[in-house]
Amino acid sequence: MKIAMVGSGYVGLVSGACFADFGHDVVCIDKDATKIERLHAGVMPIYEPGLAELVGTNVKSGRLTFSTDLASSIEGAAAIFIAVGTPSRRGDGHADLSFVYAVAEEVAANLKTPAVIVTKSTVPVGTGDEVERIIRESGTKVQFGVVSNPEFLREGAAIGDFKRPDRIVIGADSEWAQGVMREVYRPLFLNKAPILFTSRRSSELIKYAANAFLATKITFINEIADLCEKAGGDVQDVARGIGLDNRIGGKFLHAGPGYGGSCFPKDTLALLKTAEDFASPLRIVEAVANVNESRKRAMGRKVIDALIGQSGDDSVRGKKVALLGLTFKPQTDDMRDAPSLAIAQALIDAGVEVAAYDPEGMELAAGMMPHVTMTKGPYEAIEGADAIVLVTEWDAFRALDLDRVKRIARAPVLVDLRNVYDPAEIRAAGFTYTSVGRG
Ligand code: UGA
C-alpha cells in the first residue's frame, strides 16, 4: 500500500518510518527543501533514539522516500496523512490550523486517485469537517474520505509507542474509509493492538482529552508533593500507594518541576479555547494549566531558598547555580516549554549566575537562554557552583561522581527536581539536599 505523509517533522517522520518498516511504501513530504536534502543524506532533523537507524534501513530497502513535491507524491497513495504543526496561535492560544488547511487545499487541487485524507496532527474537534469541506468545494471528482487518527507518541520513546501502542484510534464516518485505515494498520492489527473505531469528532476529542487527563494527573501529584513537603510525607510513597489502585494506575504520578514539551502546554490551552467556543467550561483543565504555569517559576524560588538556606544570607546576587538538564524531558533535544526556561529566568532575575549542561539540548537552548553559560559537561557547570539543580533526569546525571562534585562545587547543595537521588544516601555523602515532595 502506498502512503503519503505530508509534513516530515517529529510525528510525520516517526510515523512514516514505522509504516515503511511495516512494509508499506511511504513518501514523506515537506516544503522545507533543506530538511528533505538532509534526510536524503541521512541527517535527522530531530534527536529521537533509534530514528536514524530506522530511517536508514527503510530508505535502503526502497520503501521510504522523501520529496518536496506534494502534487506528484500523493498520486496513487491510498492514505494521505496530514502531519504538519498546529502551534498555539499567537495572541489567543487557539490551535493554529493554517498549515493543516493549506495542505488540504494543495491535496484537493492535486488529487488524481482515490484516497483517504488522514489528520494525524493534533487538531480541535470539527477540523476534519473543515478539511472535508475544503476538498469537496474544490470540485474534485475523485473518491475521498477524511479521517482522524491522532498520535499518542511520547518524544524519546516514539518508535516503541508507534509499534506497540496502547491503542489506535480511528475516527471515520464511512465504511470505505474505515476499510482503508484497517489496511494501513493491518500489521498492528495482526499484533493484536486494540483498534478503536469512532466518529471523527469523538476521535478528535479523544486526543485532547487524553493529553488533558495526563496533564491533570501530573499536576495533581505535584500539588500533593507540595502538601507532603509541608505536612511531612513522601510523595513517592503516596504515588505508589494510590497508583497500585488499578482505577488510578501508577503511571504519570511522578512529581517534578511541572510538565513541559510541545504537547501538554499547547494542547491544554487549545482545549480550553474549544471549551470556550462551545460554552462548555472545563474548569479542571483551566486550573491544571494555571497551576502548572506558576509551578515552573516557583521552582526557581525553590532553588533560591536552597541558596539562602546554605549561606543564611538573604541576597543571592552573584551566587552561581549549575543547571543539569535543560530539555523538557530526557531522550529529546526539544526545549519547547521546558521548565528549565522559567527556572533559569527566575534565577537570572534574582541576580544569580547560571551555568548549564544538557546532553542533547544545548544547541537549541543556547538560542533561548542567552544569559546562561553553556558548558561542555556536567562537571564544568558544577565548577564553583553554590547550588546544583537537577532539572531533567538524563541518565548521565543519575550517577554523578559525588566526591568530585563536592570537590569542585563551592557548596555541596543539590536541588533534585526529579527525585533521582535517595535522600538518606545523598545526605550521608555530605550534601544539603532538597527534592520534590519528600518532606
Ligand atoms: C505527550 C503524551 O505522553 C503522548 O501520549 C502524546 O502523544 C504527546 O504528548 C503528544 O500529544 O504528541 P510528550 O510530550 O512527548 O508526550 O512527553 P511525556 O512523556 O508525556 O512528558 C510530558 C511532560 O510531563 C514532561 O515535561 C515530563 O517531564 C512531565 N511528566 C511526565 C511529569 O512531570 N511526571 C510524570 O509522571 C510524567
Coordinates of C-alpha atoms and ligand atoms in Angstrom, one line a residue:
M1 CA 0.0 0.0 0.0
K2 CA 1.3 3.5 -0.8
I3 CA 1.2 6.1 1.9
A4 CA 1.9 9.8 1.6
M5 CA 3.0 11.6 4.8
V6 CA 2.7 15.4 4.4
G7 CA 5.0 17.1 7.0
S8 CA 8.3 15.4 7.9
G9 CA 8.6 16.8 11.4
Y10 CA 8.5 14.7 14.6
V11 CA 5.2 12.9 14.0
G12 CA 5.4 12.6 10.3
L13 CA 8.9 11.2 10.2
V14 CA 8.4 8.7 13.0
S15 CA 5.1 7.5 11.6
G16 CA 6.4 7.4 8.0
A17 CA 9.5 5.4 9.0
C18 CA 7.4 3.0 11.1
F19 CA 4.8 2.5 8.3
A20 CA 7.6 1.8 5.9
D21 CA 9.1 -0.7 8.4
F22 CA 5.7 -2.5 8.4
G23 CA 6.1 -3.0 4.6
H24 CA 4.2 0.0 3.2
D25 CA 5.6 2.2 0.5
V26 CA 5.9 5.6 2.2
V27 CA 6.8 9.0 0.8
C28 CA 7.5 11.7 3.4
I29 CA 6.8 15.2 2.0
D30 CA 8.0 18.6 3.3
K31 CA 8.1 22.1 2.0
D32 CA 11.5 22.6 3.6
A33 CA 13.9 21.7 0.9
T34 CA 16.9 21.8 3.3
K35 CA 15.2 19.3 5.6
I36 CA 14.5 16.9 2.7
E37 CA 18.0 17.3 1.3
R38 CA 19.4 16.4 4.8
L39 CA 17.1 13.5 5.1
H40 CA 18.4 12.2 1.8
A41 CA 21.8 12.5 3.3
G42 CA 20.7 10.5 6.4
V43 CA 20.7 13.6 8.7
M44 CA 17.7 13.6 11.1
P45 CA 16.0 17.0 11.8
I46 CA 15.4 15.9 15.5
Y47 CA 17.0 13.7 18.1
E48 CA 14.9 10.6 18.7
P49 CA 16.5 7.3 19.8
G50 CA 16.5 4.7 17.0
L51 CA 15.1 7.0 14.3
A52 CA 18.2 7.5 12.2
E53 CA 18.7 3.7 12.1
L54 CA 15.0 3.0 11.3
V55 CA 15.0 5.7 8.5
G56 CA 18.3 4.3 7.1
T57 CA 17.1 0.7 6.9
N58 CA 13.9 1.7 5.2
V59 CA 15.5 4.1 2.7
K60 CA 17.9 1.3 1.8
S61 CA 15.0 -1.1 1.2
G62 CA 13.4 1.4 -1.1
R63 CA 10.2 1.6 1.0
L64 CA 10.9 5.1 2.3
T65 CA 11.5 8.1 0.1
F66 CA 11.4 11.9 0.6
S67 CA 10.1 14.7 -1.6
T68 CA 9.3 18.4 -1.6
D69 CA 6.7 17.9 -4.3
L70 CA 3.2 17.1 -2.9
A71 CA 1.4 17.0 -6.2
S72 CA 3.4 14.1 -7.7
S73 CA 4.0 12.3 -4.4
I74 CA 0.3 11.8 -3.5
E75 CA -0.6 10.1 -6.8
G76 CA -1.6 6.5 -6.1
A77 CA -1.4 6.9 -2.3
A78 CA -4.4 5.2 -0.6
A79 CA -3.8 7.2 2.5
I80 CA -2.5 10.8 2.7
F81 CA -1.6 11.8 6.2
I82 CA -1.5 15.4 7.3
A83 CA 1.2 15.6 9.9
V84 CA 2.1 19.3 10.0
G85 CA 2.4 21.5 13.0
T86 CA -0.6 23.0 14.9
P87 CA 1.2 25.5 17.2
S88 CA -0.6 27.8 19.6
R89 CA -2.0 30.7 17.6
R90 CA -0.3 33.9 18.7
G91 CA -2.5 36.0 20.9
D92 CA -5.3 33.6 21.9
G93 CA -3.9 30.1 22.4
H94 CA -6.2 28.5 19.8
A95 CA -4.5 25.8 17.7
D96 CA -3.2 27.5 14.5
L97 CA -4.7 25.4 11.7
S98 CA -3.4 27.4 8.8
F99 CA -0.8 24.7 7.9
V100 CA -3.4 21.9 8.0
Y101 CA -5.8 23.8 5.8
A102 CA -3.0 24.8 3.4
V103 CA -2.2 21.1 2.9
A104 CA -5.9 20.2 2.5
E105 CA -6.1 22.8 -0.3
E106 CA -3.0 21.5 -2.0
V107 CA -4.2 17.9 -1.8
A108 CA -7.6 18.9 -3.1
A109 CA -6.0 20.7 -6.1
N110 CA -3.8 17.7 -7.0
L111 CA -5.9 14.6 -6.1
K112 CA -6.0 12.2 -9.0
T113 CA -6.5 8.8 -7.4
P114 CA -8.9 7.8 -4.6
A115 CA -7.5 8.4 -1.2
V116 CA -8.4 8.8 2.5
I117 CA -7.0 12.0 3.9
V118 CA -6.0 11.5 7.5
T119 CA -5.3 14.2 10.1
K120 CA -2.5 13.0 12.3
S121 CA -1.7 16.5 13.5
T122 CA -3.4 17.3 16.8
V123 CA -6.5 19.3 15.7
P124 CA -9.5 20.6 17.5
V125 CA -12.9 19.0 17.2
G126 CA -14.5 19.9 13.9
T127 CA -11.3 20.3 11.9
G128 CA -12.0 17.1 9.9
D129 CA -15.3 18.7 8.8
E130 CA -13.5 21.7 7.5
V131 CA -10.8 19.6 5.7
E132 CA -13.7 17.7 4.1
R133 CA -15.4 20.9 3.1
I134 CA -12.2 22.3 1.5
I135 CA -11.7 19.2 -0.6
R136 CA -15.4 18.9 -1.6
E137 CA -15.6 22.5 -2.6
S138 CA -12.6 22.1 -4.8
G139 CA -15.0 20.2 -7.1
T140 CA -12.8 17.1 -7.2
K141 CA -14.5 14.1 -8.9
V142 CA -12.1 11.7 -7.2
Q143 CA -13.4 9.5 -4.4
F144 CA -12.1 10.7 -1.0
G145 CA -12.7 10.4 2.7
V146 CA -11.4 12.4 5.7
V147 CA -10.4 10.5 8.8
S148 CA -9.0 11.5 12.2
N149 CA -6.2 9.3 13.5
P150 CA -4.4 11.0 16.4
E151 CA -1.0 10.1 17.5
F152 CA -0.1 9.2 21.1
L153 CA 3.7 9.1 20.7
R154 CA 5.9 10.2 23.5
E155 CA 9.1 12.0 22.5
G156 CA 12.1 9.9 23.3
A157 CA 10.1 6.7 23.1
A158 CA 8.2 7.4 19.9
I159 CA 9.2 4.3 17.9
G160 CA 8.3 1.9 20.7
D161 CA 5.0 3.7 21.2
F162 CA 4.2 3.5 17.5
K163 CA 5.0 -0.2 17.2
R164 CA 3.4 -1.3 20.5
P165 CA 0.6 1.2 21.0
D166 CA -1.8 1.0 23.9
R167 CA -4.5 1.7 21.3
I168 CA -5.0 3.1 17.8
V169 CA -7.9 5.5 17.5
I170 CA -9.6 5.9 14.1
G171 CA -12.4 8.4 13.6
A172 CA -14.0 7.6 10.3
D173 CA -17.5 8.4 9.2
S174 CA -17.6 6.0 6.2
E175 CA -17.2 2.2 5.8
W176 CA -14.9 2.7 2.9
A177 CA -12.5 5.0 4.8
Q178 CA -12.6 2.5 7.7
G179 CA -11.6 -0.2 5.4
V180 CA -8.6 1.7 4.0
M181 CA -7.4 2.5 7.6
R182 CA -7.8 -1.2 8.5
E183 CA -5.3 -1.9 5.7
V184 CA -2.9 0.9 6.8
Y185 CA -2.8 -0.6 10.3
R186 CA -3.1 -4.3 9.3
P187 CA 0.4 -5.2 10.7
L188 CA -0.6 -3.8 14.1
F189 CA -4.0 -5.4 13.9
L190 CA -2.2 -8.7 13.5
N191 CA -0.2 -7.9 16.6
K192 CA -3.5 -7.5 18.5
A193 CA -3.1 -3.8 19.2
P194 CA -6.5 -2.5 20.2
I195 CA -8.1 -0.5 17.4
L196 CA -10.9 1.7 18.3
F197 CA -13.2 3.0 15.6
T198 CA -15.2 6.1 16.5
S199 CA -16.8 9.0 14.8
R200 CA -14.4 11.6 13.5
R201 CA -15.4 14.2 16.2
S202 CA -15.0 11.7 19.0
S203 CA -11.6 10.8 17.8
E204 CA -10.5 14.5 17.6
L205 CA -11.8 14.9 21.2
I206 CA -10.0 11.7 22.4
K207 CA -6.6 13.2 21.6
Y208 CA -7.2 16.4 23.6
A209 CA -9.0 14.6 26.5
A210 CA -6.1 12.1 26.8
N211 CA -3.4 14.9 27.0
A212 CA -5.5 17.0 29.4
F213 CA -6.1 14.0 31.6
L214 CA -2.4 13.1 31.7
A215 CA -1.6 16.8 32.4
T216 CA -4.1 16.7 35.2
K217 CA -2.6 13.6 36.8
I218 CA 0.9 15.2 36.8
T219 CA -0.4 18.4 38.2
F220 CA -2.4 16.6 40.9
I221 CA 0.6 14.7 42.1
N222 CA 2.7 17.9 42.0
E223 CA 0.3 19.6 44.4
I224 CA 0.2 16.6 46.6
A225 CA 4.0 16.8 46.6
D226 CA 3.8 20.4 47.9
L227 CA 1.4 19.2 50.7
C228 CA 3.8 16.4 51.5
E229 CA 6.7 18.9 51.9
K230 CA 4.6 20.9 54.4
A231 CA 2.9 18.0 56.2
G232 CA 5.9 15.8 56.3
G233 CA 5.1 12.9 53.9
D234 CA 6.9 11.3 51.0
V235 CA 5.2 11.9 47.6
Q236 CA 6.9 8.8 46.1
D237 CA 5.2 6.6 48.7
V238 CA 1.9 8.4 48.3
A239 CA 2.1 8.0 44.5
R240 CA 2.8 4.3 44.8
G241 CA 0.1 3.9 47.4
I242 CA -2.5 5.4 45.2
G243 CA -1.1 4.1 41.9
L244 CA -1.5 0.5 43.0
D245 CA -5.2 1.0 42.8
N246 CA -6.0 -0.1 39.3
R247 CA -8.6 2.5 38.9
I248 CA -5.9 5.2 39.4
G249 CA -2.9 3.5 37.8
G250 CA 0.7 4.1 38.8
K251 CA 1.9 5.9 35.6
F252 CA 2.3 9.7 35.3
L253 CA 2.4 10.2 39.0
H254 CA 6.0 11.3 39.1
A255 CA 6.2 14.7 40.9
G256 CA 8.6 17.2 39.4
P257 CA 9.0 20.8 38.2
G258 CA 5.8 20.8 36.1
Y259 CA 5.1 19.4 32.7
G260 CA 6.6 21.0 29.6
G261 CA 7.1 20.0 26.0
S262 CA 5.4 20.6 22.7
C263 CA 2.1 18.9 23.6
F264 CA 0.6 19.3 27.1
P265 CA 1.0 23.1 27.5
K266 CA -0.3 23.8 24.0
D267 CA -3.0 21.2 23.9
T268 CA -4.5 22.1 27.3
L269 CA -4.7 25.7 26.1
A270 CA -6.3 24.8 22.8
L271 CA -8.8 22.5 24.6
L272 CA -9.8 25.4 26.8
K273 CA -10.4 27.5 23.7
T274 CA -12.6 24.8 22.2
A275 CA -14.5 24.6 25.5
E276 CA -15.0 28.4 25.4
D277 CA -16.2 28.2 21.8
F278 CA -18.8 25.6 22.8
A279 CA -19.7 27.5 26.1
S280 CA -18.9 24.3 27.9
P281 CA -16.3 25.2 30.6
L282 CA -13.5 22.8 31.6
R283 CA -12.7 24.2 35.0
I284 CA -10.4 21.4 36.0
V285 CA -8.2 21.8 32.9
E286 CA -8.2 25.5 33.4
A287 CA -6.8 25.0 37.0
V288 CA -4.3 22.5 35.7
A289 CA -2.9 24.9 33.1
N290 CA -2.6 27.7 35.6
V291 CA -1.1 25.7 38.4
N292 CA 1.5 24.2 36.0
E293 CA 2.5 27.6 34.6
S294 CA 3.1 29.1 38.0
R295 CA 4.9 25.9 39.3
K296 CA 7.7 26.3 36.8
R297 CA 8.8 29.7 38.1
A298 CA 8.1 28.6 41.7
M299 CA 10.9 26.0 41.1
G300 CA 13.3 29.0 40.6
R301 CA 12.2 30.2 44.1
K302 CA 12.8 26.7 45.5
V303 CA 16.4 27.0 44.3
I304 CA 16.8 30.5 45.7
D305 CA 15.5 29.2 49.1
A306 CA 18.2 26.5 48.9
L307 CA 20.9 29.1 48.2
I308 CA 19.7 31.2 51.1
G309 CA 19.4 28.3 53.4
Q310 CA 23.0 27.4 52.7
S311 CA 24.5 30.8 53.3
G312 CA 22.0 32.4 55.6
D313 CA 22.4 35.5 53.5
D314 CA 19.2 36.9 52.1
S315 CA 20.9 38.2 48.9
V316 CA 21.7 35.6 46.3
R317 CA 23.1 38.2 43.9
G318 CA 26.4 37.0 42.4
K319 CA 25.9 33.4 43.5
K320 CA 26.3 30.7 40.9
V321 CA 23.9 27.9 40.1
A322 CA 24.5 24.8 37.8
L323 CA 21.5 23.5 35.9
L324 CA 21.8 19.9 34.9
G325 CA 19.5 19.1 32.1
L326 CA 17.6 21.7 30.0
T327 CA 15.2 19.8 27.7
F328 CA 11.6 19.3 28.9
K329 CA 12.5 15.6 29.4
P330 CA 15.3 13.2 28.7
Q331 CA 16.0 11.5 25.3
T332 CA 15.0 14.5 23.3
D333 CA 16.6 17.8 22.2
D334 CA 13.2 19.5 22.5
M335 CA 13.2 22.7 24.5
R336 CA 9.6 23.8 23.9
D337 CA 8.0 25.0 27.2
A338 CA 10.8 23.3 29.2
P339 CA 10.6 24.1 32.9
S340 CA 14.4 25.0 32.7
L341 CA 13.5 28.2 30.8
A342 CA 11.3 29.6 33.6
I343 CA 13.7 28.4 36.3
A344 CA 16.8 30.0 34.7
Q345 CA 14.9 33.2 34.2
A346 CA 13.7 33.3 37.8
L347 CA 17.4 32.9 38.9
I348 CA 18.7 35.4 36.5
D349 CA 16.1 37.9 37.6
A350 CA 17.4 37.4 41.2
G351 CA 20.9 38.2 40.1
V352 CA 22.2 34.6 40.1
E353 CA 24.8 33.5 37.6
V354 CA 23.6 30.4 35.7
A355 CA 25.7 27.7 34.0
A356 CA 24.1 24.7 32.4
Y357 CA 24.7 21.5 30.6
D358 CA 22.4 19.2 28.6
P359 CA 23.4 16.1 26.6
E360 CA 21.3 16.9 23.6
G361 CA 19.5 20.3 24.1
M362 CA 22.4 22.7 24.2
E363 CA 22.2 23.9 20.6
L364 CA 18.5 24.9 20.9
A365 CA 18.8 26.0 24.5
A366 CA 21.7 28.4 23.7
G367 CA 19.5 30.5 21.4
M368 CA 16.6 30.6 24.0
M369 CA 18.7 31.3 27.1
P370 CA 21.2 34.0 26.1
H371 CA 22.2 34.8 29.7
V372 CA 23.0 31.2 30.6
T373 CA 26.6 30.0 30.2
M374 CA 26.5 26.6 28.4
T375 CA 29.3 24.2 29.4
K376 CA 31.0 21.2 27.8
G377 CA 29.9 18.7 30.5
P378 CA 28.1 18.5 33.9
Y379 CA 31.3 19.0 35.9
E380 CA 32.2 22.2 34.1
A381 CA 28.8 23.6 35.0
I382 CA 29.2 22.4 38.6
E383 CA 32.7 24.0 39.0
G384 CA 32.4 26.8 41.6
A385 CA 28.6 26.4 41.9
D386 CA 26.8 27.4 45.1
A387 CA 24.0 25.0 44.2
I388 CA 23.4 22.3 41.7
V389 CA 20.0 21.8 40.3
L390 CA 19.0 18.5 38.6
V391 CA 16.3 19.7 36.2
T392 CA 16.0 16.9 33.6
E393 CA 16.5 13.3 34.6
W394 CA 19.1 12.3 31.9
D395 CA 20.8 9.0 32.8
A396 CA 24.1 10.9 32.7
F397 CA 23.1 12.7 35.9
R398 CA 21.9 9.6 37.8
A399 CA 25.3 8.5 38.8
L400 CA 27.4 11.7 39.3
D401 CA 30.8 11.3 40.9
L402 CA 29.7 12.8 44.2
D403 CA 33.2 13.2 45.6
R404 CA 34.3 15.1 42.5
V405 CA 31.1 17.2 42.7
K406 CA 31.9 18.1 46.4
R407 CA 35.5 19.0 45.5
I408 CA 34.7 21.3 42.6
A409 CA 31.4 22.9 43.8
R410 CA 31.7 25.9 46.1
A411 CA 29.0 24.4 48.3
P412 CA 27.6 20.8 48.3
V413 CA 23.9 21.8 47.8
L414 CA 21.8 19.7 45.5
V415 CA 18.3 20.6 44.4
D416 CA 16.9 17.5 42.8
L417 CA 13.7 18.4 40.9
R418 CA 13.2 14.9 39.6
N419 CA 13.7 12.9 42.8
V420 CA 16.5 10.9 41.2
Y421 CA 18.7 10.6 44.4
D422 CA 18.0 8.8 47.6
P423 CA 17.7 11.5 50.3
A424 CA 19.4 9.4 53.1
E425 CA 22.3 8.4 50.8
I426 CA 23.0 11.8 49.4
R427 CA 22.8 13.4 52.8
A428 CA 25.2 10.8 54.1
A429 CA 27.5 11.8 51.3
G430 CA 27.6 15.3 52.8
F431 CA 25.2 17.1 50.6
T432 CA 22.5 19.6 51.6
Y433 CA 19.7 18.1 49.7
T434 CA 16.2 19.3 48.6
S435 CA 13.9 17.3 46.4
V436 CA 10.2 17.4 45.4
G437 CA 7.6 16.3 47.9
R438 CA 9.8 14.5 50.3
G439 CA 9.1 16.5 53.4
Ligands
UGA1 C1 2.8 13.5 25.5 C2 2.0 12.3 25.7 O1 2.5 11.5 26.7 C3 1.8 11.5 24.4 O2 1.0 10.4 24.6 C4 1.3 12.4 23.3 O3 1.2 11.7 22.1 C5 2.2 13.6 23.1 O4 2.3 14.3 24.4 C6 1.6 14.4 22.0 O5 0.5 14.9 22.2 O6 2.2 14.5 20.9 P1 5.5 14.0 25.4 O7 5.1 15.5 25.5 O8 6.5 13.6 24.4 O9 4.1 13.1 25.2 O10 6.1 13.6 26.8 P2 5.6 13.0 28.2 O11 6.4 11.8 28.5 O12 4.1 12.8 28.2 O13 6.0 14.1 29.2 C7 5.4 15.4 29.2 C8 5.9 16.2 30.4 O14 5.3 15.7 31.5 C9 7.4 16.3 30.6 O15 7.8 17.6 30.9 C10 7.6 15.3 31.7 O16 8.7 15.6 32.5 C11 6.3 15.5 32.5 N1 5.9 14.4 33.4 C12 5.5 13.2 32.8 C13 6.0 14.5 34.8 O17 6.3 15.6 35.3 N2 5.6 13.5 35.5 C14 5.2 12.3 35.0 O18 4.8 11.4 35.8 C15 5.2 12.2 33.6

